[in-house]
Amino acid sequence: MEDKNVKDTVRQIFTEYLNANGHRKTPERYAILDTIYSIDGHFDIDTLYSLMADQENFRVSRATLYNTIILLINARLVIKHQFGNSSQYEKCYNRDTHHHQICTQCGKVVEFQNEQLQQAIASTKLSRFTLSHYSLYLYGLCSKCERANRKKKTNNQSQHKKEK
Amino acid sequence: MEDKNVKDTVRQIFTEYLNANGHRKTPERYAILDTIYSIDGHFDIDTLYSLMADQENFRVSRATLYNTIILLINARLVIKHQFGNSSQYEKCYNRDTHHHQICTQCGKVVEFQNEQLQQAIASTKLSRFTLSHYSLYLYGLCSKCERANRKKKTNNQSQHKKEK
DNA sequence: GTCAGTGCAAACTTTTTGCAACTAC
DNA sequence: GTAGTTGCAAAAAGTTTGCACTGAC
């Protein structure tokens, strides 16, 4: 039931945000918010689009998704990431701060937490800037790809020898 | 002349990279590398394209720019960022590690350095992952936009009062 | 001489925009 | 009733791809 509470809370936050900014409270907007808060991890617009069509049987256009997600970002209920080709989003209310570890080869994204890192970032003094949120992306090779590369390299070398 | 040295060095690193991977050493590739290393800060493909056309009077197609920049990334001479709409790149040889402060309103990007942050990130223990590089983006409002917003908000409120 | 690399244009993908229809207020 | 929203389709923006030609090896 924890989950239901979160959904109710974010709906309320969204309502307040819409009121405060003179936006209308349309069913589309709430349906989008609900769907997003039932997704774990990252998603892009296309995934969200299919998900809503399939599960919620509430069809919204892509244009509306783009419009609404901007509102949700401003309401601090969603954050936007930009790894890979398309923008990725994720819910951010009641979520622990986390960082992203991205494999430059296979594109796999792993989230991790690190108290010390968070602390270091939060305590950074910024001049003439009001921090709202941050993203830390660590790029590198996941163990799987690293192993694959080692294997490939060995093969290449033996091939080179053969050629010569 | 420091600058010339850097350009020579990166050209050499690139040559080694191309040799090691069986790629050809075309004039286009070196012209692109040279142009990139004469740019301070970030650039996108389009900027690079115009810059080469205007200044270096060496015309290369966008396709070649995309191809070459992938090689440069692999050679660790360029890194890729993804804020805003188009991918941003920057040279990375002989540059101090720095972080990015991005205004969510006007899109302005400011670089800054912070020893403590760097240390914290570098010393983070990662499981099953080989770190190659990282990006820290701090999102928020620059002082200019913040001031503008305050002004706007005040105006809106007085307008509301009038309407009522 | 060969094949990787290039330029060009077309294709593709993601996001934005213009406009008519709709509906929350 | 009216102005903010929506859906749709077209357009824009960024990137990738196919193909014929070129030039590095």
XYZ file of C-alpha atoms (C1' of nucleotides) in Angstrom:
378
model
C 0.000 0.000 0.000
C 3.088 2.141 0.288
C 2.868 2.407 -3.470
C -0.664 3.678 -3.463
C 0.325 6.360 -0.992
C 3.099 7.556 -3.240
C 0.742 7.772 -6.188
C -1.765 9.718 -4.162
C 0.883 12.061 -2.874
C 2.366 12.836 -6.259
C -1.112 13.371 -7.679
C -1.671 15.908 -4.951
C 1.665 17.614 -5.577
C 0.842 17.749 -9.264
C -2.574 19.232 -8.545
C -1.004 21.932 -6.442
C 1.524 22.622 -9.146
C -1.179 22.882 -11.818
C -3.252 25.184 -9.663
C -0.310 27.378 -8.771
C 0.551 27.836 -12.411
C -2.910 28.178 -13.845
C -2.873 24.909 -15.769
C -5.880 22.693 -16.273
C -6.313 19.394 -14.507
C -7.002 17.124 -17.451
C -7.490 13.350 -17.177
C -4.620 12.868 -19.628
C -2.186 14.528 -17.265
C -3.162 12.378 -14.321
C -3.115 9.221 -16.389
C 0.414 10.034 -17.526
C 1.560 10.745 -13.987
C 0.045 7.492 -12.782
C 1.685 5.446 -15.495
C 5.072 7.017 -14.867
C 4.823 6.251 -11.178
C 4.131 2.621 -11.908
C 7.342 2.314 -13.939
C 10.494 1.273 -12.140
C 13.672 2.754 -13.513
C 14.121 4.658 -16.735
C 11.843 5.027 -19.695
C 11.687 7.040 -22.882
C 8.693 8.677 -24.526
C 8.123 5.760 -26.868
C 8.071 3.217 -24.053
C 5.657 5.372 -22.116
C 3.489 5.730 -25.203
C 3.200 1.979 -25.778
C 2.756 1.300 -22.096
C -0.191 3.639 -21.869
C -1.762 2.269 -25.006
C -1.387 -1.337 -23.840
C -2.004 -1.222 -20.127
C -3.947 1.837 -19.178
C -6.036 1.735 -22.345
C -5.910 5.468 -22.241
C -4.580 6.794 -25.496
C -2.617 9.998 -25.393
C -0.652 11.439 -28.256
C 3.096 11.785 -28.203
C 2.696 15.540 -28.305
C 0.763 15.425 -25.068
C 3.376 13.190 -23.516
C 6.074 15.705 -24.356
C 3.981 18.577 -23.074
C 3.020 16.882 -19.858
C 6.461 15.610 -19.048
C 7.754 19.171 -19.100
C 5.153 20.078 -16.499
C 6.146 17.066 -14.422
C 9.789 18.053 -14.596
C 8.939 21.552 -13.444
C 6.812 20.116 -10.662
C 9.891 18.126 -9.621
C 8.107 14.834 -10.069
C 10.196 13.604 -12.971
C 13.792 14.060 -14.021
C 15.258 13.841 -17.456
C 18.421 12.041 -18.486
C 20.197 12.067 -21.778
C 22.218 8.982 -22.287
C 21.865 7.023 -25.478
C 19.916 8.438 -28.378
C 16.568 9.351 -26.940
C 15.922 11.225 -23.725
C 15.279 9.032 -20.744
C 13.066 9.983 -17.857
C 12.391 8.667 -14.395
C 10.116 9.455 -11.500
C 11.929 11.234 -8.720
C 9.523 11.758 -5.840
C 10.377 9.642 -2.827
C 13.289 8.029 -4.614
C 16.724 7.838 -3.107
C 19.343 9.852 -4.883
C 21.386 7.556 -7.038
C 24.059 7.693 -9.662
C 24.375 6.053 -13.026
C 26.961 3.697 -14.309
C 26.789 3.413 -18.075
C 28.554 0.866 -20.232
C 29.909 2.656 -23.275
C 29.786 -0.546 -25.265
C 26.436 -2.195 -24.633
C 24.682 0.862 -23.215
C 23.573 -0.906 -20.067
C 22.714 1.484 -17.238
C 23.138 0.469 -13.621
C 22.057 2.634 -10.730
C 24.024 2.769 -7.547
C 24.058 4.730 -4.335
C 26.947 6.222 -2.500
C 26.464 8.265 0.595
C 29.889 9.899 0.415
C 29.429 11.005 -3.166
C 26.041 12.505 -2.415
C 27.459 14.363 0.501
C 30.368 15.685 -1.520
C 28.096 16.940 -4.264
C 25.511 18.431 -1.925
C 28.144 20.332 -0.012
C 29.763 21.819 -3.099
C 29.681 25.561 -3.002
C 28.378 27.124 -6.179
C 28.688 30.715 -7.157
C 25.715 32.487 -8.656
C 23.763 29.308 -9.125
C 20.754 27.737 -7.440
C 21.051 23.983 -7.604
C 17.882 22.054 -8.282
C 19.192 18.594 -9.036
C 22.186 16.839 -10.506
C 23.245 13.832 -12.508
C 26.439 11.893 -12.207
C 27.197 9.525 -15.049
C 30.113 7.148 -14.829
C 31.131 5.777 -18.189
C 33.154 2.672 -18.677
C 32.908 -1.017 -19.438
C 30.691 -3.454 -17.644
C 32.319 -6.746 -16.721
C 30.518 -8.545 -19.522
C 31.803 -6.250 -22.261
C 35.267 -6.150 -20.760
C 35.476 -9.926 -20.877
C 34.172 -9.925 -24.441
C 36.818 -7.394 -25.457
C 39.648 -9.323 -23.892
C 38.571 -12.399 -25.785
C 38.296 -10.490 -29.043
C 41.701 -8.902 -28.591
C 43.336 -12.258 -28.036
C 41.694 -13.570 -31.170
C 42.842 -10.577 -33.187
C 46.399 -10.972 -32.063
C 46.604 -14.610 -32.976
C 45.041 -13.739 -36.305
C 47.709 -11.076 -36.888
C 50.399 -13.611 -36.310
C 48.808 -15.951 -38.794
C 48.610 -13.221 -41.426
C 52.264 -12.476 -41.082
C 53.647 27.600 -28.135
C 52.182 25.363 -25.506
C 49.229 25.097 -27.829
C 51.252 23.884 -30.753
C 52.755 21.211 -28.575
C 49.335 19.967 -27.582
C 48.228 19.793 -31.184
C 51.336 17.885 -32.132
C 50.932 15.501 -29.269
C 47.308 14.708 -29.971
C 48.111 14.232 -33.644
C 50.686 11.695 -32.614
C 48.302 9.937 -30.254
C 45.730 9.821 -33.018
C 48.258 8.396 -35.468
C 49.124 5.662 -33.018
C 45.466 4.935 -32.485
C 44.775 4.741 -36.214
C 47.761 2.470 -36.778
C 46.859 0.209 -33.901
C 43.348 -0.257 -35.248
C 44.138 -0.519 -38.935
C 42.472 2.758 -39.916
C 43.745 5.019 -42.643
C 45.409 8.314 -41.930
C 43.364 10.652 -44.097
C 43.844 14.429 -44.270
C 40.185 14.870 -43.278
C 40.792 13.128 -39.969
C 43.749 15.287 -39.072
C 41.977 18.457 -40.136
C 39.072 17.575 -37.872
C 41.364 16.826 -34.950
C 43.188 20.110 -35.467
C 40.006 22.127 -35.613
C 38.634 20.490 -32.486
C 41.808 21.254 -30.597
C 41.569 24.893 -31.512
C 38.085 25.142 -30.010
C 37.784 26.129 -26.377
C 34.869 24.601 -24.562
C 31.977 22.706 -26.037
C 30.816 22.375 -29.594
C 28.272 20.372 -31.539
C 28.608 18.805 -34.967
C 26.985 21.722 -36.689
C 29.308 24.268 -35.116
C 32.285 22.155 -36.063
C 30.971 21.852 -39.589
C 30.624 25.615 -40.077
C 33.910 26.290 -38.363
C 35.779 24.011 -40.715
C 34.058 25.402 -43.748
C 34.778 28.990 -42.713
C 38.175 28.879 -41.147
C 40.096 25.865 -42.284
C 38.672 26.030 -45.781
C 38.739 22.283 -45.693
C 35.300 20.966 -46.440
C 34.291 17.726 -44.831
C 30.822 16.263 -44.844
C 28.753 15.844 -41.718
C 28.906 12.085 -42.199
C 32.677 12.209 -41.960
C 32.482 14.375 -38.870
C 30.256 11.823 -37.183
C 32.527 8.978 -38.234
C 35.720 10.688 -37.177
C 34.448 11.874 -33.858
C 33.697 8.304 -32.874
C 37.318 7.434 -33.572
C 38.460 10.418 -31.519
C 36.273 9.357 -28.635
C 37.733 5.881 -28.753
C 41.220 7.349 -28.905
C 40.310 9.268 -25.756
C 40.944 12.606 -27.404
C 37.363 13.801 -27.297
C 34.483 13.279 -24.932
C 30.803 13.474 -25.638
C 28.173 15.225 -23.582
C 24.457 15.149 -23.944
C 22.852 18.199 -22.532
C 20.392 20.175 -24.577
C 19.104 18.773 -27.833
C 22.184 17.934 -29.818
C 25.222 16.080 -28.584
C 28.023 18.295 -27.398
C 31.660 17.380 -27.619
C 34.899 18.711 -26.211
C 38.598 17.949 -26.453
C 39.870 16.128 -23.426
C 43.607 15.641 -23.776
C 45.573 17.755 -21.345
C 42.461 19.332 -19.929
C 41.741 19.516 -16.258
C 38.800 17.514 -15.095
C 35.871 19.798 -14.626
C 32.186 19.661 -13.925
C 29.231 21.286 -15.585
C 26.691 23.664 -14.221
C 23.708 23.900 -16.530
C 20.919 26.438 -16.326
C 17.657 24.623 -16.964
C 16.077 27.810 -18.240
C 18.516 29.462 -20.632
C 20.704 26.414 -21.234
C 23.899 28.197 -20.326
C 26.720 25.837 -19.380
C 29.452 26.872 -16.962
C 32.444 24.714 -16.184
C 33.935 24.602 -12.753
C 36.543 22.651 -10.901
C 36.403 21.167 -7.476
C 39.231 19.111 -6.090
C 37.105 17.515 -3.383
C 34.446 16.384 -5.803
C 36.990 14.890 -8.149
C 38.584 13.037 -5.314
C 35.257 11.722 -4.078
C 34.322 10.447 -7.501
C 37.711 8.968 -8.292
C 37.788 7.078 -5.019
C 34.330 5.595 -5.446
C 34.453 1.850 -5.411
C 32.605 0.282 -8.292
C 31.627 -3.317 -8.566
C 32.083 -5.116 -11.868
C 32.815 -1.940 -13.751
C 35.927 -0.366 -15.247
C 35.618 3.395 -15.138
C 36.885 5.306 -18.130
C 35.473 8.777 -17.530
C 32.554 10.523 -15.925
C 30.306 13.522 -16.209
C 28.730 15.469 -13.423
C 25.959 17.827 -14.432
C 24.467 20.200 -11.926
C 21.120 21.565 -13.010
C 19.539 24.676 -11.663
C 19.045 28.347 -12.322
C 21.781 30.794 -13.129
C 21.579 34.101 -11.290
C 20.335 35.874 -14.394
C 17.344 33.563 -14.918
C 16.572 33.472 -11.226
C 16.343 37.249 -11.163
C 14.178 37.231 -14.274
C 11.834 34.686 -12.687
C 11.464 36.662 -9.516
C 10.520 39.697 -11.511
C 8.034 37.752 -13.610
C 6.441 36.189 -10.556
C 5.940 39.547 -8.935
C 4.307 40.831 -12.087
C 1.994 37.824 -12.289
C 0.877 38.245 -8.719
C 0.014 41.899 -9.133
C -1.857 40.957 -12.306
C -3.846 38.336 -10.404
C -4.886 40.903 -7.901
C -6.062 43.193 -10.649
C -8.157 40.454 -12.233
C -9.893 39.733 -9.002
C 44.940 -2.452 -57.563
C 42.150 -2.751 -53.553
C 39.207 -1.542 -50.124
C 38.592 1.820 -46.318
C 36.963 6.334 -46.249
C 34.511 10.212 -48.219
C 30.572 13.150 -49.968
C 26.019 13.367 -51.021
C 21.359 12.582 -50.601
C 17.882 9.889 -48.832
C 16.118 7.663 -44.834
C 15.245 7.390 -40.169
C 14.402 8.885 -35.372
C 13.192 12.001 -31.997
C 11.076 16.204 -30.875
C 8.537 20.456 -32.007
C 4.896 23.025 -34.142
C 0.467 24.586 -36.435
C -4.162 23.981 -36.492
C -8.848 22.252 -35.902
C -11.585 20.010 -32.458
C -12.463 19.462 -27.697
C -13.282 20.348 -22.808
C -12.067 22.117 -18.041
C -13.105 26.085 -15.898
C -18.332 30.951 -23.641
C -13.502 30.899 -23.874
C -8.987 29.937 -23.581
C -5.955 26.125 -22.388
C -5.272 21.223 -24.127
C -5.400 17.576 -27.085
C -4.623 14.774 -31.369
C -3.038 14.647 -35.730
C -0.060 15.468 -39.313
C 3.524 18.085 -41.060
C 7.932 20.027 -40.174
C 12.220 20.480 -38.030
C 16.476 18.872 -36.089
C 19.973 15.467 -35.421
C 21.969 11.315 -36.856
C 22.565 7.159 -39.689
C 22.792 4.734 -43.971
C 23.376 3.317 -48.973
C 25.964 3.994 -52.822
C 29.197 5.663 -56.206
C 33.606 7.781 -56.279
C 38.187 8.705 -54.427
C 42.661 8.104 -52.581
C 45.722 5.844 -48.741
C 48.087 1.835 -48.471
